[in-house]
Coordinates of C-alpha atoms in Angstrom, one line a residue:
M131 CA 24.3 12.0 31.8
D132 CA 20.6 12.6 31.7
K133 CA 21.3 15.8 29.6
L134 CA 23.3 13.8 27.0
R135 CA 20.5 11.3 26.7
E136 CA 17.9 14.0 26.3
H137 CA 19.9 15.7 23.7
I138 CA 20.5 12.5 21.8
R139 CA 16.6 11.7 21.9
K140 CA 15.9 15.2 20.6
E141 CA 18.4 14.8 17.7
I142 CA 17.2 11.4 16.8
K143 CA 13.7 12.6 16.6
R144 CA 14.7 15.8 14.4
I145 CA 16.6 13.7 12.0
S146 CA 13.8 10.9 11.7
E147 CA 11.3 13.7 11.2
E148 CA 13.4 15.2 8.4
L149 CA 13.9 11.9 6.7
G150 CA 10.7 10.2 7.1
M151 CA 8.1 12.9 7.3
K152 CA 8.0 14.4 3.9
K153 CA 5.1 16.7 3.0
Y154 CA 3.5 17.0 -0.3
P155 CA 0.8 19.4 -1.7
T156 CA -2.8 18.3 -1.3
P157 CA -4.0 17.1 -4.6
P158 CA -6.5 19.8 -6.2
E159 CA -9.3 17.1 -6.6
I160 CA -9.1 16.5 -2.8
M161 CA -9.2 20.3 -2.2
N162 CA -12.1 20.8 -4.6
A163 CA -14.0 18.1 -2.7
L164 CA -13.4 19.5 0.8
V165 CA -14.0 23.2 -0.1
N166 CA -16.6 23.1 -3.0
D167 CA -18.5 19.8 -2.5
L168 CA -18.4 19.3 1.2
R169 CA -18.3 23.1 1.8
L170 CA -15.4 23.1 4.4
R171 CA -14.6 26.6 3.9
P172 CA -11.9 27.6 5.0
A173 CA -10.3 24.1 4.9
I174 CA -7.9 25.1 7.6
R175 CA -10.8 25.7 10.1
Y176 CA -11.9 22.1 9.9
V177 CA -9.2 19.9 8.7
N178 CA -6.1 19.2 11.0
N179 CA -4.2 16.9 8.7
V180 CA -4.6 15.0 5.3
K181 CA -2.7 11.7 4.8
A182 CA -2.4 9.8 1.6
A183 CA -2.7 6.0 1.8
N184 CA -1.0 3.7 -0.6
T185 CA -4.3 2.1 -2.1
V186 CA -6.1 1.3 -5.3
P187 CA -8.0 3.5 -6.0
P188 CA -6.0 6.5 -4.3
S189 CA -7.4 7.5 -1.0
Y190 CA -6.9 10.2 1.6
M191 CA -7.6 10.1 5.1
I192 CA -8.9 13.4 6.5
F193 CA -8.2 14.2 10.2
L194 CA -10.4 16.8 11.7
H195 CA -9.6 19.2 14.6
N196 CA -12.0 17.3 17.0
G197 CA -10.0 14.1 16.4
Q198 CA -12.6 12.5 14.1
S199 CA -11.6 11.3 10.5
F200 CA -13.2 10.3 7.3
Q201 CA -11.8 9.1 3.9
L202 CA -12.0 10.4 0.3
Y203 CA -11.4 8.1 -2.5
I204 CA -10.6 9.2 -6.1
E205 CA -12.6 6.9 -8.5
K206 CA -12.7 7.3 -12.3
T207 CA -16.0 9.4 -12.4
S208 CA -16.2 11.1 -9.0
I209 CA -14.8 11.6 -5.6
V210 CA -16.2 9.1 -3.0
A211 CA -16.6 10.2 0.6
K212 CA -16.6 7.5 3.2
I213 CA -17.8 8.7 6.4
G214 CA -18.4 6.2 9.0
T215 CA -19.8 3.0 7.4
K216 CA -21.4 4.8 4.3
S217 CA -20.0 5.8 1.1
Y218 CA -21.2 8.9 -0.7
W219 CA -20.5 9.7 -4.5
L220 CA -19.9 13.6 -4.5
M221 CA -21.0 13.7 -8.2
N222 CA -24.6 13.1 -7.0
G223 CA -26.4 16.0 -5.6
D224 CA -28.4 13.9 -3.2
E225 CA -25.5 12.0 -1.9
T226 CA -23.4 15.2 -1.5
S227 CA -26.2 16.6 0.6
E228 CA -26.2 13.4 2.7
A229 CA -22.5 13.5 3.0
R230 CA -22.7 17.0 4.4
K231 CA -25.3 16.0 7.0
E232 CA -23.1 13.0 8.1
L233 CA -19.9 15.3 8.1
N234 CA -21.8 17.8 10.2
R235 CA -22.6 15.1 12.6
L236 CA -18.9 14.1 12.8
L237 CA -17.8 17.6 13.2
T238 CA -20.2 18.3 16.1
Q239 CA -19.2 15.1 18.1
P240 CA -17.4 16.1 21.4
I241 CA -13.6 15.8 21.3
P242 CA -12.6 12.5 23.0
S243 CA -10.7 13.0 26.2
S244 CA -7.7 10.8 26.6
G245 CA -6.8 11.9 30.2
E246 CA -3.6 13.6 29.0
E247 CA -3.0 17.3 28.6
D248 CA -3.6 18.3 24.8
T249 CA -0.6 20.2 23.4
G250 CA -2.4 20.7 20.2
E251 CA 0.5 19.5 18.1
T252 CA -0.5 16.2 16.8
T253 CA -3.7 14.3 15.8
G254 CA -3.7 11.0 14.1
D255 CA -0.6 8.9 13.8
E256 CA 2.1 9.4 16.5
G257 CA 5.6 8.4 15.7
G258 CA 6.7 5.5 13.4
E259 CA 7.4 5.6 9.8
A260 CA 5.1 8.0 7.7
G261 CA 5.9 6.8 4.2
G262 CA 9.1 8.2 3.1
E263 CA 11.2 7.3 0.0
A264 CA 11.4 3.7 0.9
G265 CA 7.8 3.0 -0.5
G266 CA 5.8 3.3 2.8
G267 CA 2.1 3.3 2.7
E268 CA 1.3 6.9 3.7
A269 CA 2.5 10.5 3.1
E270 CA 1.4 13.6 4.8
M271 CA -0.2 16.4 3.0
E272 CA -0.4 20.0 3.9
L273 CA -2.8 22.9 3.4
D274 CA -2.0 26.6 3.7
E275 CA -4.2 29.3 5.1
G276 CA -6.1 29.8 1.9
G277 CA -6.8 26.1 1.3
E278 CA -4.3 25.5 -1.3
G279 CA -1.7 22.8 -1.1
V280 CA 1.8 23.6 0.1
D281 CA 5.1 21.8 -0.1
T282 CA 7.0 22.1 3.1
S283 CA 9.3 20.2 5.2
G284 CA 8.8 20.8 8.9
A285 CA 7.8 19.2 12.0
G286 CA 4.5 20.9 12.6
L287 CA 1.7 20.8 9.8
W288 CA 0.5 24.3 10.0
N289 CA 3.8 26.1 10.1

């Protein structure tokens, strides 16, 4: 009976990931901001996950490998990086430099320990709906090794 329950749980998880976890390519504006403005080269080295939020203006949550995150907003004239409580306009050279310093501080923070063994598979949201076709609030983005957006549909982000 336990084997049947385990099989049913695995099958439900697989089906829900296929239906609710659509992957979309990362927008070129966001990749440009990450790679060129913030100098996160290669992006795969620093960025674990990118999620689109259903906001006005469009925004993206960038999850780093150390468990920290920040937001990028697409405004009319520039990309705005919100790191911590401050916002940085990336079209302004001085603010871009300050954003890099703040991002460096964020990247060098220790990885928070949760007391559980890290499997390295997930960072950010765990379970729940991730914004499928029903008009949810978020959609996952995916990067490939070269930093370009890739459209895939698998359970892991870096397949």
